[in-house]
Coordinates of C-alpha atoms and ligand atoms in Angstrom, one line a residue:
M242 CA 17.8 135.4 14.6
T243 CA 17.2 131.8 13.8
E244 CA 13.7 130.9 12.9
Q245 CA 11.7 129.4 15.8
T246 CA 10.9 125.8 15.0
T247 CA 8.1 123.8 16.5
P248 CA 9.5 121.6 19.2
L249 CA 10.0 117.9 18.6
T250 CA 7.4 116.0 20.7
L251 CA 8.4 112.8 22.4
A252 CA 6.1 110.6 24.5
V253 CA 7.6 108.6 27.3
V254 CA 5.6 105.3 27.4
G255 CA 5.8 101.9 28.9
H256 CA 4.5 99.5 31.5
T257 CA 3.5 100.9 34.9
N258 CA 6.3 101.5 37.5
V259 CA 9.2 101.1 35.1
G260 CA 10.7 104.6 35.7
K261 CA 9.0 106.8 33.1
T262 CA 8.6 109.8 35.4
S263 CA 12.1 109.3 36.8
L264 CA 13.5 109.5 33.2
L265 CA 11.6 112.7 32.7
R266 CA 13.0 114.2 35.9
T267 CA 16.5 113.3 34.8
L268 CA 16.2 114.7 31.4
T269 CA 14.5 117.9 32.5
R270 CA 16.7 118.2 35.7
D271 CA 13.4 119.1 37.4
V272 CA 13.2 117.2 40.6
G273 CA 9.7 118.5 41.2
F274 CA 8.4 117.0 37.9
G275 CA 5.4 114.7 38.4
A276 CA 5.2 112.1 41.2
I277 CA 7.3 109.1 41.6
S278 CA 6.7 106.1 43.8
H279 CA 7.6 102.5 44.1
R280 CA 3.8 101.7 43.7
P281 CA 2.4 101.1 40.2
S282 CA 0.0 103.6 38.6
T283 CA 1.5 106.7 40.1
T284 CA 1.1 108.8 37.0
R285 CA -2.5 109.2 36.1
H286 CA -2.4 111.9 33.4
V287 CA -0.3 113.0 30.5
E288 CA 2.0 115.8 31.6
G289 CA 4.5 117.7 29.4
A290 CA 7.8 119.4 30.0
R291 CA 10.0 121.5 27.6
L292 CA 13.7 121.3 26.9
S293 CA 14.8 124.7 25.7
V294 CA 18.2 126.0 24.5
D295 CA 18.7 129.8 24.4
G296 CA 15.0 130.4 24.9
E297 CA 14.0 128.1 22.0
A298 CA 11.9 125.1 22.9
L299 CA 13.7 122.2 21.2
I300 CA 11.8 119.2 22.7
E301 CA 8.6 118.6 24.4
L302 CA 8.6 115.5 26.5
Y303 CA 5.3 113.9 27.6
D304 CA 5.0 111.7 30.6
T305 CA 2.2 109.2 30.4
P306 CA 0.4 106.8 32.7
G307 CA 1.7 103.2 32.7
F308 CA 0.2 100.4 30.6
E309 CA -1.7 98.2 32.9
D310 CA -3.7 95.6 30.9
A311 CA -2.1 95.2 27.5
I312 CA -3.3 91.6 27.0
A313 CA -7.0 92.5 27.4
L314 CA -6.6 95.6 25.3
Y315 CA -4.9 93.6 22.5
E316 CA -7.7 91.1 22.6
Y317 CA -10.3 93.9 22.6
I318 CA -8.7 95.5 19.5
E319 CA -8.5 92.2 17.7
Q320 CA -12.2 91.3 18.3
L321 CA -13.5 94.6 17.0
P322 CA -15.8 93.9 14.0
P323 CA -14.1 93.8 10.6
T324 CA -14.2 96.9 8.5
E325 CA -14.8 97.2 4.7
R326 CA -11.2 98.1 4.1
R327 CA -8.3 96.6 6.1
L328 CA -7.0 99.2 8.5
D329 CA -3.4 99.9 9.1
G330 CA -1.9 100.2 12.6
P331 CA -2.6 103.9 13.4
E332 CA -6.1 103.5 11.9
Q333 CA -6.8 100.5 14.2
I334 CA -5.6 102.5 17.2
Q335 CA -7.8 105.4 16.2
R336 CA -10.8 103.1 15.8
F337 CA -10.1 101.8 19.4
L338 CA -9.9 105.4 20.7
D339 CA -13.3 106.1 19.2
T340 CA -14.9 103.2 21.2
S341 CA -16.6 103.8 24.6
E342 CA -14.2 101.3 26.2
A343 CA -11.4 103.9 25.5
A344 CA -13.1 106.1 28.1
Q345 CA -13.8 103.3 30.5
R346 CA -11.9 100.1 30.9
F347 CA -8.9 101.2 29.0
E348 CA -8.9 104.8 30.0
Q349 CA -5.2 104.8 31.0
E350 CA -4.0 103.0 27.9
A351 CA -6.1 105.4 25.7
K352 CA -4.3 108.4 27.2
V353 CA -1.0 106.9 26.3
L354 CA -2.0 105.9 22.8
R355 CA -3.5 109.3 22.1
Q356 CA -0.3 111.0 23.2
L357 CA 1.9 108.7 21.1
L358 CA -0.2 109.3 18.0
Q359 CA 0.2 113.0 18.5
S360 CA 4.0 112.8 19.1
D361 CA 6.9 112.6 16.7
A362 CA 8.4 109.6 18.5
G363 CA 8.4 107.7 21.8
F364 CA 10.8 106.4 24.4
Y365 CA 9.7 103.0 25.4
V366 CA 10.9 102.5 29.0
I367 CA 11.7 99.0 30.1
D368 CA 12.4 97.5 33.6
S369 CA 15.2 95.3 32.4
R370 CA 14.9 93.2 35.6
E371 CA 11.5 91.8 34.4
P372 CA 11.3 88.7 32.2
V373 CA 9.9 89.4 28.8
L374 CA 6.3 88.4 29.6
A375 CA 3.4 88.1 27.2
K376 CA 1.9 91.4 28.6
Y377 CA 5.0 93.2 27.5
R378 CA 5.0 91.7 24.1
D379 CA 1.3 92.8 23.6
E380 CA 2.1 96.2 25.0
L381 CA 4.9 96.6 22.4
A382 CA 2.7 95.3 19.6
I383 CA 0.0 97.9 20.5
L384 CA 2.5 100.7 20.8
A385 CA 4.2 99.7 17.5
M386 CA 0.7 100.0 15.8
C387 CA 0.9 103.7 16.3
G388 CA 3.5 103.8 13.6
K389 CA 5.8 106.1 15.5
P390 CA 9.5 105.6 15.8
L391 CA 10.2 104.0 19.2
L392 CA 13.5 104.1 21.1
P393 CA 13.6 101.4 23.8
V394 CA 15.2 102.6 27.0
L395 CA 16.5 99.8 29.2
N396 CA 16.1 101.0 32.7
F397 CA 17.4 99.4 35.9
V398 CA 20.4 98.1 34.0
N399 CA 22.5 98.4 37.2
A400 CA 20.5 95.8 39.0
P401 CA 22.2 92.4 39.2
E402 CA 19.1 90.6 38.0
Q403 CA 18.8 92.6 34.8
R404 CA 17.9 90.6 31.7
E405 CA 19.2 92.9 29.1
A406 CA 20.1 90.2 26.5
A407 CA 16.6 88.7 26.5
W408 CA 15.1 92.2 26.1
R409 CA 17.4 93.1 23.2
E410 CA 16.5 89.9 21.5
V411 CA 12.8 90.4 21.6
L412 CA 13.1 94.1 20.6
A413 CA 15.2 93.1 17.6
R414 CA 12.5 90.7 16.5
L415 CA 10.1 93.6 16.5
G416 CA 12.5 95.7 14.4
L417 CA 13.7 97.8 17.3
H418 CA 17.4 97.7 16.9
A419 CA 18.5 101.0 18.3
V420 CA 18.3 100.4 22.1
V421 CA 19.8 102.6 24.8
R422 CA 20.7 101.6 28.3
F423 CA 19.9 104.3 30.8
D424 CA 19.5 103.9 34.5
S425 CA 17.3 106.9 35.2
V426 CA 18.2 107.1 38.8
A427 CA 22.0 106.8 38.3
P428 CA 22.6 107.5 34.6
P429 CA 26.1 107.0 33.3
A430 CA 28.0 110.3 32.8
D431 CA 27.4 110.2 29.0
G432 CA 24.0 108.6 29.3
E433 CA 22.0 111.6 28.1
Q434 CA 24.3 112.1 25.2
R435 CA 23.9 108.4 24.1
L436 CA 20.1 108.7 24.6
Y437 CA 19.9 111.6 22.1
E438 CA 22.4 110.1 19.7
N439 CA 20.3 106.9 19.6
L440 CA 17.2 109.0 19.1
S441 CA 18.7 110.6 16.1
L442 CA 19.2 107.0 14.6
V443 CA 15.4 106.6 14.6
L444 CA 14.7 110.3 13.8
D445 CA 17.4 111.1 11.3
S446 CA 15.9 114.5 10.2
Q447 CA 16.2 115.7 13.8
R448 CA 19.9 115.1 14.1
P449 CA 21.0 118.8 14.1
R450 CA 18.5 119.6 16.8
L451 CA 19.5 116.7 18.9
Q452 CA 23.1 117.6 18.4
R453 CA 22.4 121.1 19.6
L454 CA 20.8 119.7 22.7
I455 CA 23.8 117.5 23.4
E456 CA 26.2 120.4 23.0
H457 CA 24.1 122.5 25.3
N458 CA 24.0 119.8 28.0
Q459 CA 27.8 119.5 27.8
A460 CA 28.2 123.2 28.1
Q461 CA 25.9 123.1 31.1
V462 CA 28.1 120.6 32.9
Q463 CA 30.9 123.1 32.7
V464 CA 28.8 126.0 33.7
R465 CA 27.5 124.1 36.8
R466 CA 31.0 122.9 37.8
K467 CA 32.3 126.4 37.5
A468 CA 29.5 127.7 39.7
G469 CA 30.2 124.9 42.2
Y470 CA 33.8 125.9 42.5
R471 CA 32.8 129.5 43.0
L472 CA 30.6 128.5 45.9
I473 CA 33.5 126.5 47.4
A474 CA 36.0 129.4 46.8
E475 CA 33.6 131.8 48.5
L476 CA 33.2 129.5 51.5
L477 CA 36.9 129.2 51.9
V478 CA 37.6 132.9 51.5
D479 CA 34.8 133.7 53.9
I480 CA 36.2 131.4 56.6
A481 CA 39.9 132.3 56.0
A482 CA 39.1 136.0 56.4
C483 CA 37.2 135.4 59.7
R484 CA 38.9 137.0 62.6
R485 CA 37.2 137.6 65.9
S486 CA 38.5 139.6 68.9
V487 CA 37.8 138.0 72.3
P488 CA 38.2 139.1 75.9
P489 CA 40.2 136.5 77.8
H490 CA 37.5 135.2 80.1
Q491 CA 35.1 134.5 77.2
L492 CA 37.6 132.4 75.3
E493 CA 35.8 129.1 75.5
D494 CA 32.4 130.5 74.6
A495 CA 33.9 132.4 71.7
I496 CA 35.6 129.3 70.4
Q497 CA 32.3 127.4 70.6
A498 CA 30.4 130.2 68.9
L499 CA 33.0 130.3 66.1
H500 CA 32.8 126.5 65.7
N501 CA 29.0 126.8 65.3
D502 CA 29.2 129.6 62.8
V503 CA 31.7 127.8 60.7
R504 CA 29.6 124.6 60.7
Q505 CA 26.6 126.6 59.6
R506 CA 28.6 128.3 56.9
E507 CA 29.7 125.0 55.6
Q508 CA 26.1 123.8 55.6
R509 CA 25.0 126.8 53.6
C510 CA 27.6 125.8 51.0
V511 CA 26.3 122.2 51.0
E512 CA 22.8 123.4 50.4
A513 CA 23.8 125.8 47.7
L514 CA 25.6 122.9 45.9
L515 CA 22.5 120.7 46.3
T516 CA 20.4 123.4 44.8
L517 CA 22.8 124.0 42.0
Y518 CA 22.6 120.3 41.0
A519 CA 18.8 120.2 41.5
F520 CA 18.9 117.7 44.4
R521 CA 16.4 117.6 47.1
K522 CA 17.2 116.0 50.4
D523 CA 14.4 113.4 50.0
D524 CA 15.4 112.3 46.5
A525 CA 16.1 108.7 46.2
E526 CA 19.4 109.5 44.7
A527 CA 20.3 111.9 47.5
Q528 CA 20.6 108.8 49.8
D529 CA 23.7 107.9 47.9
L530 CA 25.5 111.1 48.4
P531 CA 28.2 111.2 51.0
L532 CA 25.8 113.1 53.2
E533 CA 23.3 112.2 56.0
E534 CA 20.0 113.9 55.7
G535 CA 21.5 116.6 53.5
R536 CA 24.5 117.4 55.8
W537 CA 28.0 116.0 56.5
G538 CA 27.8 113.4 59.2
E539 CA 31.2 113.8 60.7
D540 CA 31.8 116.9 62.7
L541 CA 34.1 119.4 61.1
F542 CA 36.0 120.0 64.3
N543 CA 36.4 116.4 65.4
P544 CA 40.1 115.5 65.0
A545 CA 39.0 112.1 63.7
T546 CA 37.3 113.8 60.8
M547 CA 40.6 115.4 59.7
K548 CA 42.3 112.1 59.9
Q549 CA 39.6 110.5 57.8
F550 CA 40.1 113.0 55.1
G551 CA 43.8 112.7 55.3
V552 CA 44.4 116.2 56.6
K553 CA 47.3 116.7 59.0
V554 CA 46.0 117.8 62.3
G555 CA 47.7 121.1 63.2
G556 CA 47.9 123.6 66.0
G557 CA 45.8 123.2 69.0
M558 CA 44.4 119.9 67.9
A559 CA 47.8 118.3 67.8
A560 CA 48.5 119.5 71.3
G561 CA 45.2 117.9 72.4
A562 CA 43.2 121.0 73.2
A563 CA 39.8 119.6 72.1
T564 CA 37.9 122.8 72.8
G565 CA 40.1 124.8 70.5
A566 CA 40.1 122.2 67.7
G567 CA 40.5 123.8 64.3
I568 CA 40.9 127.3 65.7
D569 CA 44.0 129.4 66.2
L570 CA 44.4 132.2 68.7
F571 CA 46.4 135.2 67.7
T572 CA 47.9 137.9 69.8
G573 CA 49.9 140.7 68.4
G574 CA 49.7 139.1 65.0
L575 CA 51.4 135.9 66.1
S576 CA 49.7 132.6 66.2
L577 CA 50.2 130.9 69.5
G578 CA 48.2 127.8 68.7
A579 CA 45.0 127.4 70.6
A580 CA 46.4 124.8 73.0
T581 CA 49.3 127.0 74.3
V582 CA 47.0 129.9 74.8
L583 CA 44.2 127.9 76.4
G584 CA 46.8 126.6 78.8
A585 CA 48.1 130.2 79.3
A586 CA 44.6 131.5 79.9
I587 CA 44.1 129.0 82.7
G588 CA 47.6 129.0 84.2
G589 CA 50.5 131.3 84.1
F590 CA 51.6 133.2 81.0
T591 CA 55.3 132.9 81.8
Q592 CA 56.1 130.1 79.4
T593 CA 54.4 131.7 76.5
F594 CA 55.9 135.1 77.2
R595 CA 59.3 133.6 77.4
S596 CA 59.1 132.0 74.1
Y597 CA 57.4 134.9 72.2
G598 CA 59.2 137.7 73.9
E599 CA 58.4 141.3 74.3
R600 CA 56.4 141.6 71.1
I601 CA 53.5 139.9 72.7
K602 CA 53.8 141.5 76.0
G603 CA 52.7 144.9 74.8
K604 CA 49.8 143.7 72.8
W605 CA 48.6 140.9 75.0
R606 CA 46.1 142.9 76.9
G607 CA 44.5 144.5 73.8
E608 CA 44.5 142.2 70.9
R609 CA 43.3 138.6 71.0
E610 CA 41.9 137.2 67.9
L611 CA 40.4 133.8 66.9
T612 CA 40.9 132.5 63.4
V613 CA 40.1 129.3 61.7
N614 CA 43.2 127.3 61.1
D615 CA 44.7 126.0 57.9
S616 CA 43.8 122.4 58.6
T617 CA 40.2 123.3 58.9
L618 CA 40.3 125.1 55.6
R619 CA 42.0 122.1 53.9
L620 CA 39.3 119.8 55.3
L621 CA 36.5 122.1 54.2
A622 CA 38.0 122.3 50.7
I623 CA 38.3 118.5 50.4
R624 CA 34.8 117.8 51.7
Q625 CA 33.1 120.3 49.4
Q626 CA 35.0 119.0 46.4
R627 CA 34.0 115.5 47.1
L628 CA 30.4 116.6 47.3
L629 CA 30.7 118.5 44.0
N630 CA 32.1 115.4 42.5
A631 CA 29.3 113.1 43.8
L632 CA 26.7 115.6 42.7
E633 CA 28.0 115.7 39.2
L634 CA 27.8 111.9 39.0
R635 CA 24.4 112.0 40.6
G636 CA 25.4 109.7 43.5
H637 CA 24.2 106.1 43.4
A638 CA 25.9 103.5 41.3
A639 CA 28.1 106.3 40.2
Q640 CA 29.5 106.3 43.7
E641 CA 32.4 104.0 43.0
R642 CA 33.5 106.4 40.3
I643 CA 33.9 109.2 42.7
Q644 CA 37.6 109.8 42.8
M645 CA 39.0 110.1 46.3
D646 CA 42.6 111.0 45.8
T647 CA 42.6 113.5 43.0
P648 CA 45.5 115.9 42.4
L649 CA 43.3 118.6 43.8
E650 CA 42.8 116.7 47.1
Q651 CA 46.5 116.0 47.3
Q652 CA 47.2 119.7 46.8
W653 CA 44.9 120.5 49.7
R654 CA 46.5 117.9 51.9
K655 CA 50.1 118.6 51.4
G656 CA 50.6 121.7 49.2
E657 CA 50.9 125.3 50.2
L658 CA 47.6 126.9 51.1
A659 CA 46.1 128.7 48.2
P660 CA 47.6 132.3 48.1
Q661 CA 44.0 133.8 48.0
L662 CA 43.4 132.3 51.4
T663 CA 46.6 133.6 52.8
T664 CA 45.6 137.0 51.6
A665 CA 42.1 136.7 52.9
R666 CA 43.5 136.2 56.4
A667 CA 44.6 139.8 56.3
Y668 CA 41.1 141.1 55.3
P669 CA 38.6 140.5 58.1
A670 CA 36.1 142.7 56.2
W671 CA 35.9 140.0 53.5
S672 CA 34.2 137.6 55.9
S673 CA 30.5 137.3 56.6
L674 CA 31.4 135.6 59.9
N675 CA 32.6 138.8 61.6
G676 CA 29.1 140.1 62.3
R677 CA 28.9 142.3 59.2
K678 CA 27.9 141.5 55.7
P679 CA 31.1 141.7 53.6
R680 CA 31.0 144.9 51.6
P681 CA 31.0 144.4 47.8
D682 CA 34.7 144.6 47.3
H683 CA 36.5 144.2 44.0
E684 CA 39.5 142.5 45.6
R685 CA 37.4 140.0 47.5
T686 CA 35.6 139.1 44.3
H687 CA 38.9 138.8 42.5
A688 CA 40.3 136.5 45.2
I689 CA 37.2 134.3 45.0
E690 CA 37.2 134.1 41.3
T691 CA 40.9 133.4 40.9
L692 CA 40.7 130.7 43.6
A693 CA 37.6 129.2 41.9
A694 CA 39.4 129.2 38.5
S695 CA 42.5 127.5 39.9
L696 CA 40.4 124.8 41.6
A697 CA 38.6 124.1 38.4
K698 CA 41.9 124.0 36.5
L699 CA 43.5 121.6 39.0
D700 CA 40.3 119.4 38.8
A701 CA 41.1 118.9 35.1
R702 CA 38.6 116.1 34.6
D703 CA 37.9 116.7 30.9
Ligands
GTP240 N1 17.4 101.8 41.1 C1 16.6 102.4 40.2 N2 15.4 102.7 40.6 C2 14.6 103.4 39.6 C3 15.0 103.6 38.3 N3 14.0 104.2 37.7 C4 13.0 104.3 38.5 N4 13.3 103.8 39.7 C5 12.4 103.7 40.9 O1 11.3 102.9 40.4 C6 10.1 103.4 41.0 C7 9.1 103.8 39.9 O2 9.5 104.9 39.2 P1 8.5 105.9 38.5 O3 9.4 106.9 37.8 O4 7.4 106.4 39.4 O5 7.9 104.9 37.4 P2 6.7 105.2 36.4 O6 7.0 104.4 35.2 O7 6.6 106.7 36.1 O8 5.5 104.6 37.1 P3 3.9 104.9 36.9 O9 3.7 106.4 36.8 O10 3.3 104.3 38.1 O11 3.5 104.2 35.6 C8 10.5 104.6 41.9 O12 10.6 104.0 43.2 C9 11.9 105.0 41.3 O13 12.7 105.6 42.3 C10 16.4 103.2 38.0 O14 16.8 103.3 36.9 N5 17.1 102.6 38.9
MG241 MG1 5.0 107.9 36.4

């Protein structure tokens, strides 16, 4: 057992509305942390969150209210009567905190300063779109008086009007040379790592602890991705194994019901992926996912959707049977293609019988089964992978980095269907869409896990 250490405490400070709470949400991956709005003074109280690794709290982060009136506060501190002995920065701040104004006019600022004095270091969050106004200089001067290491975090760096250079210059003049760019809504993929690396520049003794956190976060990326591929593999096996018997006169209703169930099953996977990546439908960042209100906009069974994702339209769809899109009908173990059979159901069977021969004839009356066709499986796989990809990059400005034509997508478009799915087709009991919960089944689990592993391997992003 390693000895439990006391957590490193970090205060997140800065002007109001610069994204302090957003930064905390990103670092804690807790979308429910605090309240965020485009209005200033959203956060009114200090609120803490812990970052733990293997049950050990490594860091405590404290969100603070925004500075509102730094100029007045600086003037107030400066005009306080002289003392016998000249006070240093932290003493001056403490003296201010002991005044009655600290509980009144400067109540918000006092909360921030108290927290910073109690912390080991602070993140100073900056809206880099703002010009470096006097109020920010005074704010920084006051915060610097606390005598704590400060790491400036340049937020909104993806905005075209950002003034990063001007900010860097003024920060350097204050002795703040380690600066990190971090768009808290759409952080760069290695943003967190850089944030902690820069923090260890100003807090050298904490380097091992920060390194541990970095490694933990990197491992978590892999863990989440693996879990994501498992969800996708489970969706695909579930749908590939689906096989429903239908009496002839209910064919159209049955196709529609199957369409709906498959759509819902896909949506369950979408929601599980959103949860895995700690997204909520109303998150600002969720707007930039390839979803509309938390679901795929284009209908799974619309042939245009297949085209859009580059999947060859097969079976009934190619033949133009819109009702049977994405579905195959089997009789006697042979796929007839939904279009052929829909035609046959309405008109004569002669044509079909002639081409399939006696094998069908005997079984025609008894066995008619609907399955979801390969093209639909391919489309499902591609869509969910794109979502996983987007979630990993947390949407937003990261959007352009979402790769569209990965080897994995090409495999789904043109390659053989994964063997696990071909196998699943022979095991209707593996599917949750056949009216029964799939039994816990070692082979089903094995199929899902090997499929998930091969997807992750083909992904090969790292
Ligand atoms: N585009 C973009 N928007 C951001 C970023 N960071 C924060 N925002 C938005 O800026 C607004 C303010 O964010 P908050 O996190 O509430 O800011 P705050 O500093 O905690 O504000 P107070 O608590 O009021 O002091 C919200 O609308 C956020 O969605 C960013 O890096 N990029
Ligand atoms: Mg806030």
